[in-house]
Short mmCIF file of C-alpha atoms and ligand atoms in Angstrom, two decimals:
data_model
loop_
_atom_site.label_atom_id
_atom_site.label_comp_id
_atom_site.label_asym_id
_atom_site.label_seq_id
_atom_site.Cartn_x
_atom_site.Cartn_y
_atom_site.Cartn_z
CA UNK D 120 66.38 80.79 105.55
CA UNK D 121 66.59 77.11 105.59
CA UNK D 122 66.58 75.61 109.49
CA UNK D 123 69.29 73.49 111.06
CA UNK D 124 66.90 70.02 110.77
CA UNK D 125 66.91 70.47 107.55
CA UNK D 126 70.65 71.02 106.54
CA UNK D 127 71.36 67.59 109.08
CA UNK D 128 68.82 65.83 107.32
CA UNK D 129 70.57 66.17 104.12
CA UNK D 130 73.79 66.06 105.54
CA UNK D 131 73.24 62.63 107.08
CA UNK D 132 71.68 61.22 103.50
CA UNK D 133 74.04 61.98 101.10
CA UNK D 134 76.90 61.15 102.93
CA UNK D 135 78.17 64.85 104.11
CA UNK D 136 78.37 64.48 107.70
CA UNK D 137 77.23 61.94 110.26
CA UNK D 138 76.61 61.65 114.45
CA UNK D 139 79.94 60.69 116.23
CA UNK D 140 79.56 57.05 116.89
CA UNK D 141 76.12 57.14 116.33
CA UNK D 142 75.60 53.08 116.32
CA UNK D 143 75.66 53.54 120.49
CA UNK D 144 73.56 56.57 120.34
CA UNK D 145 75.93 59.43 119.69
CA UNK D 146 77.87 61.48 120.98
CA UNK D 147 76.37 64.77 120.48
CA UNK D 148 79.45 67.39 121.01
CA UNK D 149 81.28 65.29 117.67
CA UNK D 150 80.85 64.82 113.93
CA UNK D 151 82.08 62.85 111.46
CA UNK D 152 82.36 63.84 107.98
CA UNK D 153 81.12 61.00 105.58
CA UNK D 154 82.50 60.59 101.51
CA UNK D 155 81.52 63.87 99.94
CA UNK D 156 81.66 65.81 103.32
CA UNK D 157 85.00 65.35 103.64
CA UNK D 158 85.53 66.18 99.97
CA UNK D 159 84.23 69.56 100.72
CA UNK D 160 85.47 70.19 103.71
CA UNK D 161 89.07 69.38 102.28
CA UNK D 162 87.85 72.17 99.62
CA UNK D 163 87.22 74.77 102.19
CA UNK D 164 90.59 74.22 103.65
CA UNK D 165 92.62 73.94 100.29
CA UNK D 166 91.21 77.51 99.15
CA UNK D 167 91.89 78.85 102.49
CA UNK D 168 95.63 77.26 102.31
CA UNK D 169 95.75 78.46 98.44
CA UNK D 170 94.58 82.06 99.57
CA UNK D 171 96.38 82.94 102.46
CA UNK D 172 99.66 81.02 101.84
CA UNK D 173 101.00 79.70 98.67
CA UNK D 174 99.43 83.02 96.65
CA UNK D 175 101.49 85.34 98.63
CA UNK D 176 105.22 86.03 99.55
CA UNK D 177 104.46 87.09 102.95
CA UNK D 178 103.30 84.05 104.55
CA UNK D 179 104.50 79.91 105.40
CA UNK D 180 103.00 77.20 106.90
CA UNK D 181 103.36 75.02 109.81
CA UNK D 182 102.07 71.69 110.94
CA UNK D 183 102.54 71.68 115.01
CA UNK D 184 101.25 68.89 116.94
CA UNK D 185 98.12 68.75 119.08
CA UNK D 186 100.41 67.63 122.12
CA UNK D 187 102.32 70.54 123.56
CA UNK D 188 104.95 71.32 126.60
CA UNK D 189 102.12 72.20 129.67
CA UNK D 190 104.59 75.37 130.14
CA UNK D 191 102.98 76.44 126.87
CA UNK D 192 99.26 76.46 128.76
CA UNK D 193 100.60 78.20 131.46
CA UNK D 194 102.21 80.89 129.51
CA UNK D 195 99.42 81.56 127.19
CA UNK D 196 97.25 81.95 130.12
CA UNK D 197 95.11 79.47 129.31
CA UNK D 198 95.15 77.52 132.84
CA UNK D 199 94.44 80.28 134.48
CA UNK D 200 91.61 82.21 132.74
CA UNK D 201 90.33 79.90 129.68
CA UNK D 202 87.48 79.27 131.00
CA UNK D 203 83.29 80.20 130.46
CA UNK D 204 80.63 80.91 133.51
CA UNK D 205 78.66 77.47 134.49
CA UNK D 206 75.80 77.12 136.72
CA UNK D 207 74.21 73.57 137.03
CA UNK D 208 70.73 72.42 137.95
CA UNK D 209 70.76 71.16 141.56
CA UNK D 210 66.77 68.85 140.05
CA UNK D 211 67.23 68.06 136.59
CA UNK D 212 71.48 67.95 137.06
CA UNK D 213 71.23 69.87 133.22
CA UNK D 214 74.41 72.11 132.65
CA UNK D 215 74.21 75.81 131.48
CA UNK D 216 76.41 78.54 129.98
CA UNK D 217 75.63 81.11 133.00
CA UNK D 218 76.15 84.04 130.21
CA UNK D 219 73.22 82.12 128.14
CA UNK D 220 70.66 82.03 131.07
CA UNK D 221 67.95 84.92 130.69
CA UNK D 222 66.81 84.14 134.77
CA UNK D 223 68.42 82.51 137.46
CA UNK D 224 65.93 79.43 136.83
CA UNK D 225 66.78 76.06 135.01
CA UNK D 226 65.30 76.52 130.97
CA UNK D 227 64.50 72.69 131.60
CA UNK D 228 62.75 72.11 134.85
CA UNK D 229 62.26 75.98 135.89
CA UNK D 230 64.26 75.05 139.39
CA UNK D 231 66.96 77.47 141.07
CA UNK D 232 69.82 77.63 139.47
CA UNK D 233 73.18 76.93 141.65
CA UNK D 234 75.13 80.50 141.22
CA UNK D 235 77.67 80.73 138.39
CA UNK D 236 81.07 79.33 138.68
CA UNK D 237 84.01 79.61 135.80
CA UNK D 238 84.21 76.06 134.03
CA UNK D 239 87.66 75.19 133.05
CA UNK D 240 87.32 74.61 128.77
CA UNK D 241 90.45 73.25 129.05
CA UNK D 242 90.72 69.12 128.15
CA UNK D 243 93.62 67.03 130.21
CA UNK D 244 95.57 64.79 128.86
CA UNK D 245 98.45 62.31 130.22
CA UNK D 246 101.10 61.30 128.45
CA UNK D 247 102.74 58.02 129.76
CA UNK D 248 102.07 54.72 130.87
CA UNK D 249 101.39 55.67 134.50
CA UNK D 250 98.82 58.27 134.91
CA UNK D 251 100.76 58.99 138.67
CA UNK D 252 104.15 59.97 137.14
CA UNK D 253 102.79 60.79 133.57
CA UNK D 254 103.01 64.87 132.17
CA UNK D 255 99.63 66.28 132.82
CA UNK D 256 99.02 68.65 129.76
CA UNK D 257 96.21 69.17 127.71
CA UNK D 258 94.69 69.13 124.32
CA UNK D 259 95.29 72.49 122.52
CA UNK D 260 92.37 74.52 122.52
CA UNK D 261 93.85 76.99 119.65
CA UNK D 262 96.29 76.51 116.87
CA UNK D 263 97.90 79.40 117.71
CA UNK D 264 100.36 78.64 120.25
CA UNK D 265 102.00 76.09 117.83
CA UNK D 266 102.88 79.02 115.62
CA UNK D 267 103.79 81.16 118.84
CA UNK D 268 106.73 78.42 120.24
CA UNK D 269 107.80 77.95 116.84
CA UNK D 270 108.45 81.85 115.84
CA UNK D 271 111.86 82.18 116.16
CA UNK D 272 112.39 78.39 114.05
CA UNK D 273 110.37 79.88 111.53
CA UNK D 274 112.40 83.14 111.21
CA UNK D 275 115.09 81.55 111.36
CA UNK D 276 114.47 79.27 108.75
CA UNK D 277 112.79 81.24 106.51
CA UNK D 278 114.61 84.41 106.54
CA UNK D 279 111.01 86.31 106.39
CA UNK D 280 111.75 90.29 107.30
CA UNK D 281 108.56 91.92 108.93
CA UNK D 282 105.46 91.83 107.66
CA UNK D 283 104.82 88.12 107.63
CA UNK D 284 102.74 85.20 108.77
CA UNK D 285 102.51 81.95 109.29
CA UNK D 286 99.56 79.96 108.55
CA UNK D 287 98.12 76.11 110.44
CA UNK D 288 95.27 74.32 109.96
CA UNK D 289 94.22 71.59 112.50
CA UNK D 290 92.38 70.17 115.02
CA UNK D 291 91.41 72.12 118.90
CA UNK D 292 89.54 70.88 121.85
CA UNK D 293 87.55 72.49 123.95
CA UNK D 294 85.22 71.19 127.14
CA UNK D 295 82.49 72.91 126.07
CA UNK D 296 79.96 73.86 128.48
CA UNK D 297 76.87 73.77 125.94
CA UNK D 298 77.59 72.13 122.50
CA UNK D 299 75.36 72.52 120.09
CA UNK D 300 73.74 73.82 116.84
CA UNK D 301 74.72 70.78 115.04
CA UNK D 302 79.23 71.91 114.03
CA UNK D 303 78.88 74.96 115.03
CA UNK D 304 79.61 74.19 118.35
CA UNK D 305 81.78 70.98 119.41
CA UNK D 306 84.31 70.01 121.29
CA UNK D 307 86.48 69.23 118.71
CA UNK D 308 87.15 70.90 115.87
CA UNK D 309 89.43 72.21 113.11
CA UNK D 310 90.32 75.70 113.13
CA UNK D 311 92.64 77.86 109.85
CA UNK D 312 94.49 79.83 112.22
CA UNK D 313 97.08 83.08 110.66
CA UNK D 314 99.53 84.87 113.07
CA UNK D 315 100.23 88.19 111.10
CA UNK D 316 103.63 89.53 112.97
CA UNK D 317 104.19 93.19 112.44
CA UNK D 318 106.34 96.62 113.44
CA UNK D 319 104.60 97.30 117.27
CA UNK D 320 102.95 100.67 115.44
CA UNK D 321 101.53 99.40 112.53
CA UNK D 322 99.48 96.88 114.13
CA UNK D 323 96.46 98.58 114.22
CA UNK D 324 96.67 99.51 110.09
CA UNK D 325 97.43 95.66 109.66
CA UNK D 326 94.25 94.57 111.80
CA UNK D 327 91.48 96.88 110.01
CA UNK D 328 93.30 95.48 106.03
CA UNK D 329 92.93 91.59 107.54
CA UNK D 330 89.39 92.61 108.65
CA UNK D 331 88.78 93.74 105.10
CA UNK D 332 90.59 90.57 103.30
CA UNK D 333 89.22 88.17 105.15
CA UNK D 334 85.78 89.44 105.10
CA UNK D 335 85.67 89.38 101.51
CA UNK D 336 87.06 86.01 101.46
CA UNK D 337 83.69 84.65 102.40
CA UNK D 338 82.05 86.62 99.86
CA UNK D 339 84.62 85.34 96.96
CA UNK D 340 83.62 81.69 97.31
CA UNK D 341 79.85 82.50 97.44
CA UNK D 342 78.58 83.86 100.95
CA UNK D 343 75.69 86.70 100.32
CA UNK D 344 76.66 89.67 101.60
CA UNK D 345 73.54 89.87 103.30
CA UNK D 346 74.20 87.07 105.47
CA UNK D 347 77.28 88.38 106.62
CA UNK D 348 78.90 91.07 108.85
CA UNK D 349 81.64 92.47 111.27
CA UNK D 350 80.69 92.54 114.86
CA UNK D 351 83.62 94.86 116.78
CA UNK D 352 83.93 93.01 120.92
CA UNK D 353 82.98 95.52 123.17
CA UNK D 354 85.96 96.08 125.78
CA UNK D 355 84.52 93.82 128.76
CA UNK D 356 84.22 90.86 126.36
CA UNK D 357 87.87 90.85 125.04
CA UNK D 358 89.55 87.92 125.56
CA UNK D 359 92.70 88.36 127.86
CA UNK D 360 95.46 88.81 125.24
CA UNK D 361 93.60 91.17 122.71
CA UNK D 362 93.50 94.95 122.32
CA UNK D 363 91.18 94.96 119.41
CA UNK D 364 89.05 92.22 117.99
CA UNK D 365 86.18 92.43 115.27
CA UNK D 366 84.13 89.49 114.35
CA UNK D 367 82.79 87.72 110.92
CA UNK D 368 79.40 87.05 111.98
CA UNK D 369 76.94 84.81 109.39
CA UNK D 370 73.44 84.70 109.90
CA UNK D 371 73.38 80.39 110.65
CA UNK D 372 69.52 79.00 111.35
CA UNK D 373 70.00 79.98 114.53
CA UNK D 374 70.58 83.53 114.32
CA UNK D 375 73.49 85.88 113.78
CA UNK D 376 76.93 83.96 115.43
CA UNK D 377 80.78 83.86 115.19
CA UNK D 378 82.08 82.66 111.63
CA UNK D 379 85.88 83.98 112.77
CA UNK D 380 87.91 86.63 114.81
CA UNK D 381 90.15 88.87 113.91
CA UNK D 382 92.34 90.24 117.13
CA UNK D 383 95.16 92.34 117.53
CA UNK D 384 96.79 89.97 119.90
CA UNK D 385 99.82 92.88 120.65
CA UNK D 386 102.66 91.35 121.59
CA UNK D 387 101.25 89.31 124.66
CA UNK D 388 102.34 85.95 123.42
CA UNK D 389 105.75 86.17 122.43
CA UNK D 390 106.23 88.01 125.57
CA UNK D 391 104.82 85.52 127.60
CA UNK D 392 106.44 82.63 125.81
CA UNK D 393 110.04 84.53 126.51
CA UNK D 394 109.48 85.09 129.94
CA UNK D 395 108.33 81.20 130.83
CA UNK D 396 110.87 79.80 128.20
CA UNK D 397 113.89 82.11 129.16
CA UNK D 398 114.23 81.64 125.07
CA UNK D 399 114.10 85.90 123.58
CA UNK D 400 111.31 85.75 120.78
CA UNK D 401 112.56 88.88 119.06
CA UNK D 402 113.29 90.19 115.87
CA UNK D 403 116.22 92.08 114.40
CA UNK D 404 115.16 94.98 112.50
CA UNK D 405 118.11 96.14 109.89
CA UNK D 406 116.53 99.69 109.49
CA UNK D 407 116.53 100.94 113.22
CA UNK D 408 119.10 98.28 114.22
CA UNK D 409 117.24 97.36 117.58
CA UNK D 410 115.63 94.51 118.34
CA UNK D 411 111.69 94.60 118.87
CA UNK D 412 109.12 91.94 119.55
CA UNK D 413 106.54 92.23 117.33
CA UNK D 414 103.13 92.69 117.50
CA UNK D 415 100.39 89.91 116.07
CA UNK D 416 97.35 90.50 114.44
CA UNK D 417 95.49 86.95 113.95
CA UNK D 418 92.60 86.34 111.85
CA UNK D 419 91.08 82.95 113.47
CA UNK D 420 88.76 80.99 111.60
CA UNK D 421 86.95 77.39 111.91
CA UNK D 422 86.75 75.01 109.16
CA UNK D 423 84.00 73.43 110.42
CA UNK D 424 81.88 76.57 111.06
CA UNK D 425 83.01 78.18 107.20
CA UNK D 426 81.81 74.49 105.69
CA UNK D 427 78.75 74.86 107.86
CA UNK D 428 78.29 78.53 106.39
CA UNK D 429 78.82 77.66 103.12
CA UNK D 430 76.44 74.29 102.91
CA UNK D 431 73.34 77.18 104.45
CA UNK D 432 74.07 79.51 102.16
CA UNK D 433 74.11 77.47 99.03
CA UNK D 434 70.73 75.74 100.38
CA UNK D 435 67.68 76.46 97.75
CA UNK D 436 64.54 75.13 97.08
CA UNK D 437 62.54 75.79 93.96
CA UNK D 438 59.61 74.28 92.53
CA UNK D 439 60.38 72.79 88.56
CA UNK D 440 57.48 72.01 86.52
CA UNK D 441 55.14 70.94 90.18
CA UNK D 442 58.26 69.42 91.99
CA UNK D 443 60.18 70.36 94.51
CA UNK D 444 64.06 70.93 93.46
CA UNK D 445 66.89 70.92 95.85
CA UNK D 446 69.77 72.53 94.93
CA UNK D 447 73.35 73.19 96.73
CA UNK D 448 74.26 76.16 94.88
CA UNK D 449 78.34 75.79 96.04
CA UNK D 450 80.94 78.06 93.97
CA UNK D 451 82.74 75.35 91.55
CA UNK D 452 85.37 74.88 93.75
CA UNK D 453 83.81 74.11 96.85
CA UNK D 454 81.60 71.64 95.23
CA UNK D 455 82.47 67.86 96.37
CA UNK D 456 82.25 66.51 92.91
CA UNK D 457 82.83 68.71 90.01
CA UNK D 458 81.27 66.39 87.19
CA UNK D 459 78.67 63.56 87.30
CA UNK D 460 79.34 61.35 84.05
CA UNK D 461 75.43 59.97 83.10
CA UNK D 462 74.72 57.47 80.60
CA UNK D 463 71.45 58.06 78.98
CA UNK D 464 70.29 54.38 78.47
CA UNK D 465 72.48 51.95 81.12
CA UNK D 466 71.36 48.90 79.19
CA UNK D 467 73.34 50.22 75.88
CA UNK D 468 76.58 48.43 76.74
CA UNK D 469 78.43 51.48 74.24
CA UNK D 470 76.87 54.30 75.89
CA UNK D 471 78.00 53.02 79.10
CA UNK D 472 81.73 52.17 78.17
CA UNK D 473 81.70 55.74 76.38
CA UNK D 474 80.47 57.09 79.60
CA UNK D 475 82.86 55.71 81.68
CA UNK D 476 85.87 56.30 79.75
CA UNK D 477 84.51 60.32 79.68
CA UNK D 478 84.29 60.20 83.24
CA UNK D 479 88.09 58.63 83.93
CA UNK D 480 89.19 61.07 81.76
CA UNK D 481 87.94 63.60 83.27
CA UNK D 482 88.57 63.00 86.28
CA UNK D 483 92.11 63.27 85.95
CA UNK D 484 91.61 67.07 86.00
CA UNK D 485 88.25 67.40 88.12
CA UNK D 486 87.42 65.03 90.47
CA UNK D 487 83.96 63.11 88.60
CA UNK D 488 82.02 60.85 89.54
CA UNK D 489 80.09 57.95 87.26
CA UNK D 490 76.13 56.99 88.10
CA UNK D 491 74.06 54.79 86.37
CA UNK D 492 71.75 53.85 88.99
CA UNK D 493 68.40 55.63 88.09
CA UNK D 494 66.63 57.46 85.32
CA UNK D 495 68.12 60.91 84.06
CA UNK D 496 65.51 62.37 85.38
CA UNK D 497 66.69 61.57 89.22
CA UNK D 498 70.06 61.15 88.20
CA UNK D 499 70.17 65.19 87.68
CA UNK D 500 68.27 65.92 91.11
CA UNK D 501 70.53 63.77 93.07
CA UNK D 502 73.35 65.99 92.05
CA UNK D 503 71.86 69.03 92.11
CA UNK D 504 71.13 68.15 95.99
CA UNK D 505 74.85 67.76 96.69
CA UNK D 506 75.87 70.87 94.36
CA UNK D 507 77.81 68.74 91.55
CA UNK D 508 77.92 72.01 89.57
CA UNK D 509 77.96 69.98 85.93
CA UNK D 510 76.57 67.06 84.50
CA UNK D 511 77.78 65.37 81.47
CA UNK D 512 75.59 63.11 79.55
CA UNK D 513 76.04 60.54 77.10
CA UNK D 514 73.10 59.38 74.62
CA UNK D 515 72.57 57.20 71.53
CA UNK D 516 73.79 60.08 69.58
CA UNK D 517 77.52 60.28 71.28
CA UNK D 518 78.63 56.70 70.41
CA UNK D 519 76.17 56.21 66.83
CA UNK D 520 74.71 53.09 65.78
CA UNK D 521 74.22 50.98 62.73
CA UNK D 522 71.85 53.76 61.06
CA UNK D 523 73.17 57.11 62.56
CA UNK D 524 76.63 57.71 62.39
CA UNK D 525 78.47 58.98 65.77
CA UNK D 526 78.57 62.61 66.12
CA UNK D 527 80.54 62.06 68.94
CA UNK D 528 78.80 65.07 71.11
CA UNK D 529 77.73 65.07 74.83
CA UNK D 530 75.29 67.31 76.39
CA UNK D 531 76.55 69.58 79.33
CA UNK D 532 73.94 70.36 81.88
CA UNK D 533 74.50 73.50 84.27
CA UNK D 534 72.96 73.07 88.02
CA UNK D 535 71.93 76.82 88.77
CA UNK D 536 69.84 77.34 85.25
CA UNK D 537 69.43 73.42 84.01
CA UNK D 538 70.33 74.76 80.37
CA UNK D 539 72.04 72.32 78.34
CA UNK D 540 74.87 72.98 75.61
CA UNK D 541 75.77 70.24 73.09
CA UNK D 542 79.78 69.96 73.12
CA UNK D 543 81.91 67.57 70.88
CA UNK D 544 83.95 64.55 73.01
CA UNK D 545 87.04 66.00 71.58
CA UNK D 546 86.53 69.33 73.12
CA UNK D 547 84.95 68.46 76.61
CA UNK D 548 87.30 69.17 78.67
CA UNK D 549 88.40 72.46 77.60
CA UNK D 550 84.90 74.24 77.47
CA UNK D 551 84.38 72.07 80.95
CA UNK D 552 87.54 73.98 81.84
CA UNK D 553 85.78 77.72 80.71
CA UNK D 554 83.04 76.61 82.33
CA UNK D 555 84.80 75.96 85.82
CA UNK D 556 85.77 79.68 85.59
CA UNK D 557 81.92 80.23 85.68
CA UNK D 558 81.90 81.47 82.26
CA UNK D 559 78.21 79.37 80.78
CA UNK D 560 76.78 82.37 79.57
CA UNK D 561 79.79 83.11 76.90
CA UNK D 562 80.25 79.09 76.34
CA UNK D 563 76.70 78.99 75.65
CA UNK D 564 76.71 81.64 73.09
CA UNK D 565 79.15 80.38 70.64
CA UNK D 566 78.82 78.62 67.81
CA UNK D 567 78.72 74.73 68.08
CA UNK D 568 77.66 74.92 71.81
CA UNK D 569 73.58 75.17 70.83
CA UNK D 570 72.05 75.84 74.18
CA UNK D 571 68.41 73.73 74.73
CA UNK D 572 65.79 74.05 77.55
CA UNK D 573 65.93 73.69 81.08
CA UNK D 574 65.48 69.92 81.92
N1 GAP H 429 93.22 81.66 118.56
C1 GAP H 429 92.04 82.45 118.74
C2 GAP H 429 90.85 81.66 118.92
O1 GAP H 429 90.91 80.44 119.10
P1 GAP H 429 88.24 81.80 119.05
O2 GAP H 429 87.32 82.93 118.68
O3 GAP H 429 88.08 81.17 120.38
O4 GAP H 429 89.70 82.38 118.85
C3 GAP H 429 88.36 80.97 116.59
O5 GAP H 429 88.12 80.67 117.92
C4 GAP H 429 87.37 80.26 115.69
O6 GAP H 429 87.39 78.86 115.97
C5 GAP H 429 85.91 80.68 115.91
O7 GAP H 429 85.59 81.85 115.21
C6 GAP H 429 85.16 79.48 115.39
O8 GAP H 429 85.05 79.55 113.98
C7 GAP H 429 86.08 78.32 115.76
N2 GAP H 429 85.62 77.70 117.02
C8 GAP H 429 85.88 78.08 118.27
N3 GAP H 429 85.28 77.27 119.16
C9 GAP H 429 84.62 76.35 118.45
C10 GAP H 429 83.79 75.21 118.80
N4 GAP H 429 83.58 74.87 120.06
N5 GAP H 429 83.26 74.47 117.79
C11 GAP H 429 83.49 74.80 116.49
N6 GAP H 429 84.26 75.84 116.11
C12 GAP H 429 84.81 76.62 117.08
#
């Protein structure tokens, strides 16, 4: 298993994800994600979004803002119990998660530790000129409660009958006690939120077949099922609102941890919103003709903690011919860049326009990218560090010269086994397209498509 210094290392060098603010020494509870970071992290949410909303007829979207009515807090229950055990260092002045201490002495300077207190996790906010008269509320710590206040809009305007979800994906805030463990733990984040509304009755049936779906989600887009599994809360760590919950754990550098939760959340929310609102959150159901609020199952995941799952377990190292190779090993469609266009000699001004003209064409469909800035050689390691799954080269051969007569055929070089296939120009972009659908081993066996040596 590859360990976290490693993963920031290459994060920070190729441009996946940098310190917040680091030019005045960082802030270390924030990241920013840098060109190809964001890339992929847009690629972990897009397949989520594709997944879990636009391929099925039982769920919508929302897009609720981070800002909500302080009534919403209260209802939840956040302001009164969202909060995690503290205890504080009365000689070094170091902060702890009380829960994380294994004595009641500081891990820093070994002095008493003051006795545990709750830490709100909740961040204020104040919206209006003059902080005296302006509304106190606070920075959502969850998605959810956007989808909650907006249930009966959404029926409405939908016309969904029970089962059905709604989907967001945006950014919480949480005072963390302890950040830490590079994204995994911040205090802001993005998290791909679903409430599931059901029949009260079949929630239970619902909970265990979104355990199942989304734990094979992980799996689908390249997570080894070795470094995954369900962890079911034990009944004294439930959080208030949940009946059931069962964890996707991943086995980060640091040990087993939280990738998502799936709760049963019963009906607590809706309740709660009714009874602070006055507004009824109910449904109509035609067959029984009574109304019913339902219950919620929610699966509750974090973007930043499935990109940080997915960079560790594409990580390899392999040693090629004495070297040491780096490879991201992302699905297809996780990978930042899809195609690196390479010109074989930059200094051949034909190879070079051919080359670039491949690569704009391509990128229409895929996103490429063009490099001529080293030899092949290094060109080919640089992307197999950030997991560009193909590269496409052009060579003497591609545009012809005076004496050899343009064949007009690139080679296609595949990240995971460095074979290369010989394709004509003319038919790039559909075997790039069979290829996508991780299909080199049947591309590679057909006639033209030769298949040479690992380079
Ligand atoms: N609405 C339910 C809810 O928020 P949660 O288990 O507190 O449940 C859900 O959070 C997911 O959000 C977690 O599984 C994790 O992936 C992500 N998450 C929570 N706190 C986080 C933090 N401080 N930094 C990064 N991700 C976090």
């Amino acid at each position: 298993m590859v360990d976290l210094d490693t993963i920031v290392s290459l994060c920070k060098r190729r441009g996946f994800i940098f310190q917040s603010s680091e030019i005045y020494g960082g802030l270390g509870s924030a990241w920013d994600y840098g060109p190809l970071g964001v890339e992929f992290k847009n690629n972990v949410k897009r397949l989520w979004w594709r997944d879990n909303v636009q391929l099925r007829d039982d769920m919508v979207g929302v897009d609720a803002a981070i800002s909500m009515h302080p009534k919403v807090w209260e209802a939840s229950g956040h302001v009164a119990s969202f909060s995690d055990p503290f205890s504080g260092c009365p000689s070094c002045g170091r902060h702890y998660r009380a829960d994380q201490l294994t004595d009641a002495f500081c891990p820093n300077c070994g002095a008493k530790m003051s006795a545990p207190k709750p830490a709100s996790l909740m961040l204020e906010i104040f919206l209006g000129p003059v902080k005296e008269t302006a509304m106190k509320t606070y920075l959502r710590p969850e998605t959810a409660q956007g989808i909650f206040v907006n249930f009966d809009n959404v029926l409405q305007a939908s016309r969904k009958k029970l089962s059905f979800g709604i989907a967001q994906i945006g950014k919480a805030f949480r005072n963390e006690i302890t950040p830490g463990n590079f994204t995994f733990r911040t205090r802001e984040f993005e998290q791909m939120e679903i409430e599931y509304f059901v029949m009260p009755g079949t929630d239970e049936e619902w909970h265990q077949r979104w355990i199942d779906e989304r734990f094979a989600w992980y799996q689908k887009y390249g997570i080894r099922k070795d470094n995954i599994r369900l962890r079911e809360h034990a009944q004294d760590e439930l959080a208030h609102y949940a009946k059931r919950c069962v964890d996707i754990e991943y086995l980060f550098p640091m040990g087993w941890s939280e990738l998502e939760g799936i709760a049963n959340r019963t009906n607590y929310d809706l309740t709660q919103h009714s009874k602070i609102s006055g507004k009824a959150l109910e449904y109509f159901d035609e067959e029984s003709k009574r109304k019913v609020v339902p219950y919620v199952i929610e699966p509750s995941a974090g973007a930043d903690r499935s990109a940080l799952a997915f960079l560790v377990d594409a990580y390899h190292e392999e040693e090629v011919r004495g070297e040491k190779r780096v490879v991201l090993k992302f699905h297809p469609e996780l990978a930042p860049i899809k195609i690196a266009v390479l010109p074989l000699l930059k200094k051949n001004d034909r190879i070079v326009e051919t080359a670039k003209r491949i690569c704009a064409d391509l990128r229409k469909r895929w996103f490429s990218f063009y490099d001529d800035t080293a030899s092949i050689g290094r060109l080919y390691r640089r992307q197999d560090e950030i997991g560009t799954p193909y590269c496409v080269t052009v060579d003497v051969q591609t545009v012809g010269d005076e004496k050899t007569p343009a064949d007009e055929k690139v080679t296609i070089r595949d990240r995971d086994t460095m074979q290369q296939i010989r394709v004509p120009v003319s038919a790039l972009e559909s075997v790039m397209a069979d290829l996508m659908a991780e299909r080199w081993a049947e591309v590679a066996r057909q006639e033209p498509y030769r298949m040479s040596a690992a380079k």
